[in-house]
mmCIF file with all atom_site columns, C-alpha atoms in Angstrom:
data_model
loop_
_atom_site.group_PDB
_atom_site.id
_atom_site.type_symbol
_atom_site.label_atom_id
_atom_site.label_alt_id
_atom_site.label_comp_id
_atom_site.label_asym_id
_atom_site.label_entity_id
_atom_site.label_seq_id
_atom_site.pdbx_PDB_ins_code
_atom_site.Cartn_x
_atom_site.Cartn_y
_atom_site.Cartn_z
_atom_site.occupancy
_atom_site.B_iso_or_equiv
_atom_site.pdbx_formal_charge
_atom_site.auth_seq_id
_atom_site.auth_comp_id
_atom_site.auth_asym_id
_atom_site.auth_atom_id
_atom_site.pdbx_PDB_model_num
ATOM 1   C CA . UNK U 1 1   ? -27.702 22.526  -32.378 1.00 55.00 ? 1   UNK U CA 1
ATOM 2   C CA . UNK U 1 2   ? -26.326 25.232  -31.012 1.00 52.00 ? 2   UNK U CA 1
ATOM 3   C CA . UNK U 1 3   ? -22.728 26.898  -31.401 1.00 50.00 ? 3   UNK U CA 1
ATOM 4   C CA . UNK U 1 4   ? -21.497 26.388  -27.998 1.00 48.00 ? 4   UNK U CA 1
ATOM 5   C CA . UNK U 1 5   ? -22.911 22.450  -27.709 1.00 48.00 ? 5   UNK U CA 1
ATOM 6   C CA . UNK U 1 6   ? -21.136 21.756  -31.179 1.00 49.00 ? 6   UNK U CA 1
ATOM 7   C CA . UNK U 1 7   ? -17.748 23.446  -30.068 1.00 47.00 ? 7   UNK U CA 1
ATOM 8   C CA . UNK U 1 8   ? -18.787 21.251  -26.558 1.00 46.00 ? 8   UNK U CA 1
ATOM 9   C CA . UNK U 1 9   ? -18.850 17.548  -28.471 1.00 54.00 ? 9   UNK U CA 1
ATOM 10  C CA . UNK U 1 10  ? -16.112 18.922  -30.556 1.00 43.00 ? 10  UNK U CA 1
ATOM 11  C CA . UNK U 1 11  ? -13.799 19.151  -27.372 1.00 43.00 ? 11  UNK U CA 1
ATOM 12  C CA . UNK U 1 12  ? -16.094 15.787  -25.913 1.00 46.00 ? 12  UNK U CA 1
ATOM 13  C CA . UNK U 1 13  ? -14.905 13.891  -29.007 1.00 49.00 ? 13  UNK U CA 1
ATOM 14  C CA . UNK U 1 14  ? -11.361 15.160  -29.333 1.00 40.00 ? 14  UNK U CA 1
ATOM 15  C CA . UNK U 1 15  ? -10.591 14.028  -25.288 1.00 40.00 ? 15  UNK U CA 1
ATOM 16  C CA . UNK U 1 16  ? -12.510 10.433  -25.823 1.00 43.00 ? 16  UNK U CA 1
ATOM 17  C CA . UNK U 1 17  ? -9.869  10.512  -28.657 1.00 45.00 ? 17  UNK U CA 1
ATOM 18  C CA . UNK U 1 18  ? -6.793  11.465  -27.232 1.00 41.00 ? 18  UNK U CA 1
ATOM 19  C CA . UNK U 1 19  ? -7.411  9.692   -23.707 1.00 40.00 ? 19  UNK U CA 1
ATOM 20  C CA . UNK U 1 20  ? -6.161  6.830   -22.816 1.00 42.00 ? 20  UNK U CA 1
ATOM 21  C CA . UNK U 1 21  ? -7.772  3.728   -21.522 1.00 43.00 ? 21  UNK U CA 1
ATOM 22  C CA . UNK U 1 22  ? -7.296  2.965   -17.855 1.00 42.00 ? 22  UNK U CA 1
ATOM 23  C CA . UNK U 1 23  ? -4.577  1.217   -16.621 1.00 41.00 ? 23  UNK U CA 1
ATOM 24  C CA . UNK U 1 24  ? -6.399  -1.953  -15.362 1.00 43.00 ? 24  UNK U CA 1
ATOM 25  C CA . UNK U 1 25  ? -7.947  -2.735  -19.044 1.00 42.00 ? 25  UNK U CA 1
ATOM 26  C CA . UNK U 1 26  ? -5.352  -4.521  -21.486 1.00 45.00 ? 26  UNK U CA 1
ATOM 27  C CA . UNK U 1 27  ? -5.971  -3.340  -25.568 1.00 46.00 ? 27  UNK U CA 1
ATOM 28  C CA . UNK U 1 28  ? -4.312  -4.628  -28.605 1.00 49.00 ? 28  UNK U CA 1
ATOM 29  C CA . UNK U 1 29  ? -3.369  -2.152  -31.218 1.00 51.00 ? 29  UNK U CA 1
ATOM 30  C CA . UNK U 1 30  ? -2.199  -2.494  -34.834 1.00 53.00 ? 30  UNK U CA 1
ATOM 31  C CA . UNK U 1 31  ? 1.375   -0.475  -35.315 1.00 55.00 ? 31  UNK U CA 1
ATOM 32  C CA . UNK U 1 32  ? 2.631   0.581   -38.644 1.00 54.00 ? 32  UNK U CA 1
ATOM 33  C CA . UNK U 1 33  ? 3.407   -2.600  -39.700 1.00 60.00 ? 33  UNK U CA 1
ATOM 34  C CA . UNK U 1 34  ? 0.629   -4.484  -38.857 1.00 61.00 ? 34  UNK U CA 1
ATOM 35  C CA . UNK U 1 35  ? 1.681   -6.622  -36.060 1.00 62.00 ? 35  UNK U CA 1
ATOM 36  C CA . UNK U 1 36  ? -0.453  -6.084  -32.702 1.00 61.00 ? 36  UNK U CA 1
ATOM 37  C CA . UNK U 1 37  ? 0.819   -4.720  -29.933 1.00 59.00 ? 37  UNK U CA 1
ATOM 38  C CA . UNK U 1 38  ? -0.145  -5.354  -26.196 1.00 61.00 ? 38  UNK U CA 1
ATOM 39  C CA . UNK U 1 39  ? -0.678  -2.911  -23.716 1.00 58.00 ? 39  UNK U CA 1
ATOM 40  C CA . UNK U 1 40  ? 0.004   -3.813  -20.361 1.00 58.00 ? 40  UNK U CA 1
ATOM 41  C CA . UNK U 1 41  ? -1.330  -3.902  -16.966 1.00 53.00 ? 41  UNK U CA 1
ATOM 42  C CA . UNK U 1 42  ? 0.383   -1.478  -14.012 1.00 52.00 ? 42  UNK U CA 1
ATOM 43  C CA . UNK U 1 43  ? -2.097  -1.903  -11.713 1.00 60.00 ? 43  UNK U CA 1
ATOM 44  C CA . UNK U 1 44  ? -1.419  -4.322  -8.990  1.00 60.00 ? 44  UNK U CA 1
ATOM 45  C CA . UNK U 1 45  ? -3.322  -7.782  -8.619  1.00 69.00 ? 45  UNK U CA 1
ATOM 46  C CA . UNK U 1 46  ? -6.993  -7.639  -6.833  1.00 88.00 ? 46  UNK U CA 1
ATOM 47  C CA . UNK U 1 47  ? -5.393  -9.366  -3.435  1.00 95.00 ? 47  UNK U CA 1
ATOM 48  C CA . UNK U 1 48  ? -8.028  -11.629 -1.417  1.00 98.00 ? 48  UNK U CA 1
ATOM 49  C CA . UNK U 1 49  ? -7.269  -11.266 2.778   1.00 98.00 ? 49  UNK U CA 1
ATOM 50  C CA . UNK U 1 50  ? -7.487  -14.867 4.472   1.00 98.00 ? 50  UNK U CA 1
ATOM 51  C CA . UNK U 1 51  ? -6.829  -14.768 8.315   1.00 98.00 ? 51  UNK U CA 1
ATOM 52  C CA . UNK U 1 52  ? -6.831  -18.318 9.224   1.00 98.00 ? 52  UNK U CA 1
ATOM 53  C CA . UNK U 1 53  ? -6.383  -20.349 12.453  1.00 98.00 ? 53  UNK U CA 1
ATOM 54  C CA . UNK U 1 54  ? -6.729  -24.334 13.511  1.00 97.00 ? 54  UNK U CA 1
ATOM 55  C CA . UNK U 1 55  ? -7.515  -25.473 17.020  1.00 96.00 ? 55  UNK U CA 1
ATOM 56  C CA . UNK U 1 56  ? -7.213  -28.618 18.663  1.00 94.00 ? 56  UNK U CA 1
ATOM 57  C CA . UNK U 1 57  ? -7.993  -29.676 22.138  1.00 92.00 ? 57  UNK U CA 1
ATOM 58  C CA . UNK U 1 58  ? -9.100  -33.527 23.799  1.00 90.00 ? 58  UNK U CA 1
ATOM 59  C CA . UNK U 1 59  ? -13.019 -32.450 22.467  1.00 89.00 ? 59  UNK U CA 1
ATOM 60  C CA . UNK U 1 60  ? -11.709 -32.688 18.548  1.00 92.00 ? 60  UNK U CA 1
ATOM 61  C CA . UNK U 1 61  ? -9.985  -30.267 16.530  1.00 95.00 ? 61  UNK U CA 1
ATOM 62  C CA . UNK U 1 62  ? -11.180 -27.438 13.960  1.00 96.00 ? 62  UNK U CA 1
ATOM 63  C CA . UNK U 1 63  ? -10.598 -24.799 11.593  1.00 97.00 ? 63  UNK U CA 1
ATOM 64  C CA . UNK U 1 64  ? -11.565 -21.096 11.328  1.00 98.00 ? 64  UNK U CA 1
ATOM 65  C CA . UNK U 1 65  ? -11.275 -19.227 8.498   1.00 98.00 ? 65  UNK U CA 1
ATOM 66  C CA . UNK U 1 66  ? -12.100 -15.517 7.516   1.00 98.00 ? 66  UNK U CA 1
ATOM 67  C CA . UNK U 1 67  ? -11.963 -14.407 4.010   1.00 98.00 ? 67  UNK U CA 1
ATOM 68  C CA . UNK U 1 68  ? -12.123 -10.797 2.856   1.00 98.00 ? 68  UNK U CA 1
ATOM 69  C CA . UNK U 1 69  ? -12.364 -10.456 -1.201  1.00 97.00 ? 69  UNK U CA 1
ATOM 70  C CA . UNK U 1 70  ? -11.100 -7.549  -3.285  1.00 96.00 ? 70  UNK U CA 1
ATOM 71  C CA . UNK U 1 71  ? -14.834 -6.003  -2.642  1.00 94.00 ? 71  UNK U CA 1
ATOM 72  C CA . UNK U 1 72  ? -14.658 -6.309  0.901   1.00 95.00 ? 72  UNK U CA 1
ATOM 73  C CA . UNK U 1 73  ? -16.911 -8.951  0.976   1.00 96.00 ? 73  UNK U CA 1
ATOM 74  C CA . UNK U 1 74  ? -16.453 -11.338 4.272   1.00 97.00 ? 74  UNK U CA 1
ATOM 75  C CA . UNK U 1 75  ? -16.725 -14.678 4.203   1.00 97.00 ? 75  UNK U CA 1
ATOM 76  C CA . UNK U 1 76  ? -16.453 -16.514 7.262   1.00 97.00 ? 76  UNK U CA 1
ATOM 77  C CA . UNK U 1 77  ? -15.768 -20.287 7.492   1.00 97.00 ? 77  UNK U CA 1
ATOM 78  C CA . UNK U 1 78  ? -15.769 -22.678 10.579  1.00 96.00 ? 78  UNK U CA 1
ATOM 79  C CA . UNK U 1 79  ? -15.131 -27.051 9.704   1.00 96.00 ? 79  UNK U CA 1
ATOM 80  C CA . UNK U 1 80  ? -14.196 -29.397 12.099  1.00 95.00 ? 80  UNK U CA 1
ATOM 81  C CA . UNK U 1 81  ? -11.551 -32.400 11.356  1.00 95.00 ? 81  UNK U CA 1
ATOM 82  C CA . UNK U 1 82  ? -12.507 -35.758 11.162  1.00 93.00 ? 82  UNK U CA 1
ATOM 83  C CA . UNK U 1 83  ? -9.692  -36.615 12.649  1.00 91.00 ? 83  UNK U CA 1
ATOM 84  C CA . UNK U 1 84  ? -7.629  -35.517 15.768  1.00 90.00 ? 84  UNK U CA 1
ATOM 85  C CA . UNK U 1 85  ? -5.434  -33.266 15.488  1.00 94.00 ? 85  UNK U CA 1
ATOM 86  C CA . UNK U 1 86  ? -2.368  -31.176 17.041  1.00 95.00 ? 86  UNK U CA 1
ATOM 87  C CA . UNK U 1 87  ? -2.676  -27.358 16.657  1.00 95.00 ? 87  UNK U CA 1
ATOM 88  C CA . UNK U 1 88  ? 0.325   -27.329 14.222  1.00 96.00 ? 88  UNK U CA 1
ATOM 89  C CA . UNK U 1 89  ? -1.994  -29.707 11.842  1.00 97.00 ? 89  UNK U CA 1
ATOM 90  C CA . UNK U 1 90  ? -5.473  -27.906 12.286  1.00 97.00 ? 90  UNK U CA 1
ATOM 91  C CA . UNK U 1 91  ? -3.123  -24.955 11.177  1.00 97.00 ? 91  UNK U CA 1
ATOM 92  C CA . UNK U 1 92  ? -2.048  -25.946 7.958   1.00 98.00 ? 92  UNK U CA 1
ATOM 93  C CA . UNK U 1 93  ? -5.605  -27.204 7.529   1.00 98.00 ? 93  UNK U CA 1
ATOM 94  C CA . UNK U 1 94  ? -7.076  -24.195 7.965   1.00 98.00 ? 94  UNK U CA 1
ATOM 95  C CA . UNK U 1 95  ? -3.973  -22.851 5.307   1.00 98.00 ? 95  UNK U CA 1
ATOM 96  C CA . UNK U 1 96  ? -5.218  -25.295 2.982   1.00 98.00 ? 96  UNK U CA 1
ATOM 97  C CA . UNK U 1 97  ? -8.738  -24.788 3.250   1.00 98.00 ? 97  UNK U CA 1
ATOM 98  C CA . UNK U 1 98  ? -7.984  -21.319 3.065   1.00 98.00 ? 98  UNK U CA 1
ATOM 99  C CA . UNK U 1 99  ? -6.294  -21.368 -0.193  1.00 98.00 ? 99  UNK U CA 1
ATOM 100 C CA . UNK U 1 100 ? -8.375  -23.897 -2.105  1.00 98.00 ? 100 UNK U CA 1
ATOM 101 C CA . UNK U 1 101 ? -11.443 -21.356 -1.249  1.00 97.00 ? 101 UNK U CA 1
ATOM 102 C CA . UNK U 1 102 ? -9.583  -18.844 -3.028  1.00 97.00 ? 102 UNK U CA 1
ATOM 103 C CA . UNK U 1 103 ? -8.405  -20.682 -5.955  1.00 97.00 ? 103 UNK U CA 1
ATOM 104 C CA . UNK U 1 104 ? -12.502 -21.972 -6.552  1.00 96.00 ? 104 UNK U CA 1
ATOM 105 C CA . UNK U 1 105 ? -13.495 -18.566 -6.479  1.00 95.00 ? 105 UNK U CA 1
ATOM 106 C CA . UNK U 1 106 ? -10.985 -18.060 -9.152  1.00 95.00 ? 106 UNK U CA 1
ATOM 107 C CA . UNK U 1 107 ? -8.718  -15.606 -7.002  1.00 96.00 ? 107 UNK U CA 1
ATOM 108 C CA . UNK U 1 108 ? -5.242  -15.085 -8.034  1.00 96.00 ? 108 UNK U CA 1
ATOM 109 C CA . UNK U 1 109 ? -3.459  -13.238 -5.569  1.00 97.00 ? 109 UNK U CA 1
ATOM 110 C CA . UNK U 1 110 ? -4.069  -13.834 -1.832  1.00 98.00 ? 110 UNK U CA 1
ATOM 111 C CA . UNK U 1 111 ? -2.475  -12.057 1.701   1.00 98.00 ? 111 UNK U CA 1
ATOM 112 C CA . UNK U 1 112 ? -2.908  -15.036 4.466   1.00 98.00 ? 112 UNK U CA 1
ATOM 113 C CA . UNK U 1 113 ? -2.432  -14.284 8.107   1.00 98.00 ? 113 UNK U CA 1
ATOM 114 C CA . UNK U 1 114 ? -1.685  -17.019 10.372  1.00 98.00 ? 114 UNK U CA 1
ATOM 115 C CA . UNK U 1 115 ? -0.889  -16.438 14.120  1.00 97.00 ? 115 UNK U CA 1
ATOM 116 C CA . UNK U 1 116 ? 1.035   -19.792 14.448  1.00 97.00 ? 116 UNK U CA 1
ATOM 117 C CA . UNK U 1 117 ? 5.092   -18.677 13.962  1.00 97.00 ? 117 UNK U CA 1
ATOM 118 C CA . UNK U 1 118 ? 5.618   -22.285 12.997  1.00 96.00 ? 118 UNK U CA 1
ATOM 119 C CA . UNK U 1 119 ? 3.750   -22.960 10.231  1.00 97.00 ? 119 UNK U CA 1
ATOM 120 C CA . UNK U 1 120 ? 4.643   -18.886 8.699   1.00 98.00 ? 120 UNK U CA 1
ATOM 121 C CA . UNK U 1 121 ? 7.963   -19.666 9.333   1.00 97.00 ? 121 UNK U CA 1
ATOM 122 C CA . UNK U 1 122 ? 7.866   -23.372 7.347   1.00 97.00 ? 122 UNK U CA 1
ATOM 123 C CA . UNK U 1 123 ? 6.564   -21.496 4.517   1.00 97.00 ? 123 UNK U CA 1
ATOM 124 C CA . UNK U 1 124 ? 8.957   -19.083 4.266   1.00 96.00 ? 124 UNK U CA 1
ATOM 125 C CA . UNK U 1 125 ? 11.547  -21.660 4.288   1.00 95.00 ? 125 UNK U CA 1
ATOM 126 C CA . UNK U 1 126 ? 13.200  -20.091 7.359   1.00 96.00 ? 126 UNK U CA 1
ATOM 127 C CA . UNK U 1 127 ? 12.299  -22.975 9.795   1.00 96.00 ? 127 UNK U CA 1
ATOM 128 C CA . UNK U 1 128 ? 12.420  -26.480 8.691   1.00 95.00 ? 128 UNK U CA 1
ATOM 129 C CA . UNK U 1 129 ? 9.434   -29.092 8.583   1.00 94.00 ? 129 UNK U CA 1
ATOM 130 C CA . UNK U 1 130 ? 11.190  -31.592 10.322  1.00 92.00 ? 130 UNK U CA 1
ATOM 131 C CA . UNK U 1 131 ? 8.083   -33.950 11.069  1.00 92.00 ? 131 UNK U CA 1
ATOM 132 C CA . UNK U 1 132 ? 7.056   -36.305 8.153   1.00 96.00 ? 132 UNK U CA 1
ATOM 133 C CA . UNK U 1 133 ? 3.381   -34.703 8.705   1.00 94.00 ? 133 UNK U CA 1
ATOM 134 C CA . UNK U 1 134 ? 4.675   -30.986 9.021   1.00 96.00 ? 134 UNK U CA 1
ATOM 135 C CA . UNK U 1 135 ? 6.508   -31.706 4.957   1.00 97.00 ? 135 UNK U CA 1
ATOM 136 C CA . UNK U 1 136 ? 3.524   -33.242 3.778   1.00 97.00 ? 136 UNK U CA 1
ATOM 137 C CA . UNK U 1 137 ? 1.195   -30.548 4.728   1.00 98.00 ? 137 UNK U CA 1
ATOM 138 C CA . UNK U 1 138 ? 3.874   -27.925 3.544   1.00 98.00 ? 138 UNK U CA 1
ATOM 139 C CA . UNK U 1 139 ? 4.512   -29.999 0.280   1.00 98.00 ? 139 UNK U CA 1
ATOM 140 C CA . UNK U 1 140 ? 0.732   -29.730 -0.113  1.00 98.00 ? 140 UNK U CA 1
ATOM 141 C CA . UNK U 1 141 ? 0.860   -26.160 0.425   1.00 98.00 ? 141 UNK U CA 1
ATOM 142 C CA . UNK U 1 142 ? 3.587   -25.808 -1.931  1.00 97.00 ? 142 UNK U CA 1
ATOM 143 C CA . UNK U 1 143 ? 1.528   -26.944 -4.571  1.00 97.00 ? 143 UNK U CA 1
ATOM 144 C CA . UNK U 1 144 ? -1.235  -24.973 -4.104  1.00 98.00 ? 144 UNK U CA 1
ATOM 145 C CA . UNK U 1 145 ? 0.812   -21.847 -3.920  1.00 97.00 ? 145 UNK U CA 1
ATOM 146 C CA . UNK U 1 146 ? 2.045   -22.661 -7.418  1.00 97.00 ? 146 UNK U CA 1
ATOM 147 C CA . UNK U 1 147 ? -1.490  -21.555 -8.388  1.00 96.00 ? 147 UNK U CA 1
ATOM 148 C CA . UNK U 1 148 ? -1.394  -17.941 -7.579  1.00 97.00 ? 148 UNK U CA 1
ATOM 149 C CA . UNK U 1 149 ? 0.213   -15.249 -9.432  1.00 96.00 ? 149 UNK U CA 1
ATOM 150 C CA . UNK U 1 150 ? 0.599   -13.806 -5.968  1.00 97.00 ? 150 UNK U CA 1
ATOM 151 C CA . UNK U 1 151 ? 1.226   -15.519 -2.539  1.00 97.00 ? 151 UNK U CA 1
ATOM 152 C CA . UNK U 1 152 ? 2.031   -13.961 0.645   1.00 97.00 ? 152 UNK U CA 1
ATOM 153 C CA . UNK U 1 153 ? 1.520   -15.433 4.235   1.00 98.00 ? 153 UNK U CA 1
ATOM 154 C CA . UNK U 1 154 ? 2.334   -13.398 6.864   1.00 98.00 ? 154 UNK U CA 1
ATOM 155 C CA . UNK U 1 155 ? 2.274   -13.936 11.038  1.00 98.00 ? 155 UNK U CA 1
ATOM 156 C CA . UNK U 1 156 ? -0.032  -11.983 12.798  1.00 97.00 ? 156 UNK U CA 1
ATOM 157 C CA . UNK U 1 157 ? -0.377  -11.594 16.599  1.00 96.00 ? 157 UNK U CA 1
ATOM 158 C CA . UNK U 1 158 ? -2.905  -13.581 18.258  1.00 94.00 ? 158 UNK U CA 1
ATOM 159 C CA . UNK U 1 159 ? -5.059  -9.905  18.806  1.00 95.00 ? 159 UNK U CA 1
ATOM 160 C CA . UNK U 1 160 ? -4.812  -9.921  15.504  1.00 95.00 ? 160 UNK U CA 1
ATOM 161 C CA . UNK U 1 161 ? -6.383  -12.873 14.298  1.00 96.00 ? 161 UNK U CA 1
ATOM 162 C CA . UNK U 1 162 ? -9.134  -13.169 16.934  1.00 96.00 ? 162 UNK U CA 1
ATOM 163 C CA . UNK U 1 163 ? -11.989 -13.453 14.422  1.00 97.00 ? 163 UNK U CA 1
ATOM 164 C CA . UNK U 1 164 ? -10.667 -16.245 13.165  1.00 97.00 ? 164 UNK U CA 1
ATOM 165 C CA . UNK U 1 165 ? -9.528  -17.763 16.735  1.00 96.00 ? 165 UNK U CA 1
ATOM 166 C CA . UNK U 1 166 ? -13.082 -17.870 17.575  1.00 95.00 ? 166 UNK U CA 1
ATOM 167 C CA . UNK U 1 167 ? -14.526 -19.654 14.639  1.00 96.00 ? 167 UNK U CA 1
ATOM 168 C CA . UNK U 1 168 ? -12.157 -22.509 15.027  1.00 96.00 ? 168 UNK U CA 1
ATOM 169 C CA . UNK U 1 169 ? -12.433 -22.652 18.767  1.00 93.00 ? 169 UNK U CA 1
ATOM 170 C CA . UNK U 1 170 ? -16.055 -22.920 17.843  1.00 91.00 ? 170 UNK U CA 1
ATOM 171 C CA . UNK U 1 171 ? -16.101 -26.343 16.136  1.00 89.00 ? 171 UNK U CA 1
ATOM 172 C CA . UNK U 1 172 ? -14.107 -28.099 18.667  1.00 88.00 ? 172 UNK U CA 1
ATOM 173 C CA . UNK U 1 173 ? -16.618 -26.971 21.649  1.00 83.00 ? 173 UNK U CA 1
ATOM 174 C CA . UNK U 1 174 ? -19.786 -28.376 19.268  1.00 66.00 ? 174 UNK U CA 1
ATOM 175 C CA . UNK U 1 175 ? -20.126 -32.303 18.368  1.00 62.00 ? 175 UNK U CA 1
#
């Protein structure tokens, strides 16, 4: 081997030495007296994107769901209810539906956009569920919220959420 590739894995090995690991891995290291130590994370959670939306008119009712992973992977979603439904209902449906995807894909931190003020604003806790069906949908999303390490559902224009609009409008114009 030559001089200058020697001095070059020299300096290779010294900077593999003295370099950290990235911030996303978590080590364990022994200190002086030989308890471990963690390391831990500063990077921020891999966040999901749902944009959901429910529709309901007199031909049934439905839910439309698009799901963008970490990767940017899409995932688009259309069901409809077996049951009638008002718009406020397919809309926590389609919340629901939303984030039990996520949580069977083993996703822990999730940005949902809805385009429905009511429902956003119910699970915020800055408008009440009055109804006994509006608190048992938002009990149920309570619950499944308690499953992420990071929840956020934010309202989102109706141009904003058109993707969405149009696979739920799509199940309730097919039998």
């Amino acid at each position: 081997m030559s001089r200058t590739s020697i001095k070059g894995q020299v300096l290779a090995n010294l900077v593999a030495e003295f370099t950290e690991p990235p911030l996303e891995e978590t080590s364990t290291t022994q200190n002086m007296d030989g308890k471990s130590v963690g390391t831990i994370s500063l990077q921020e959670p891999l966040f999901w994107k749902v944009y959901v939306d429910g529709a309901a008119n007199q031909s049934g009712s439905g839910v439309g769901l698009v799901l963008i992973s970490p990767k940017k992977l899409t995932i688009e979603k259309s069901l409809r209810l077996c049951f009638l439904a008002t718009n406020n209902e397919a809309e926590y449906e389609a919340l629901l539906e939303g984030m039990s995807m996520i949580q069977r894909m083993g996703g822990k931190a999730v940005k949902m956009f809805s385009d429905l003020r009511l429902v956003v604003g119910q699970v915020k806790g800055k408008l009440e569920a009055r109804d006994e069906r509006m608190q048992g949908y938002l009990s149920q999303v309570r619950h499944l919220q308690s499953g992420f390490e990071s929840f956020t559902l934010l309202h989102v224009p109706r141009s904003g959420n058109t993707h969405a609009d149009s696979l739920a409008t799509l199940t309730t114009s097919s039998t």
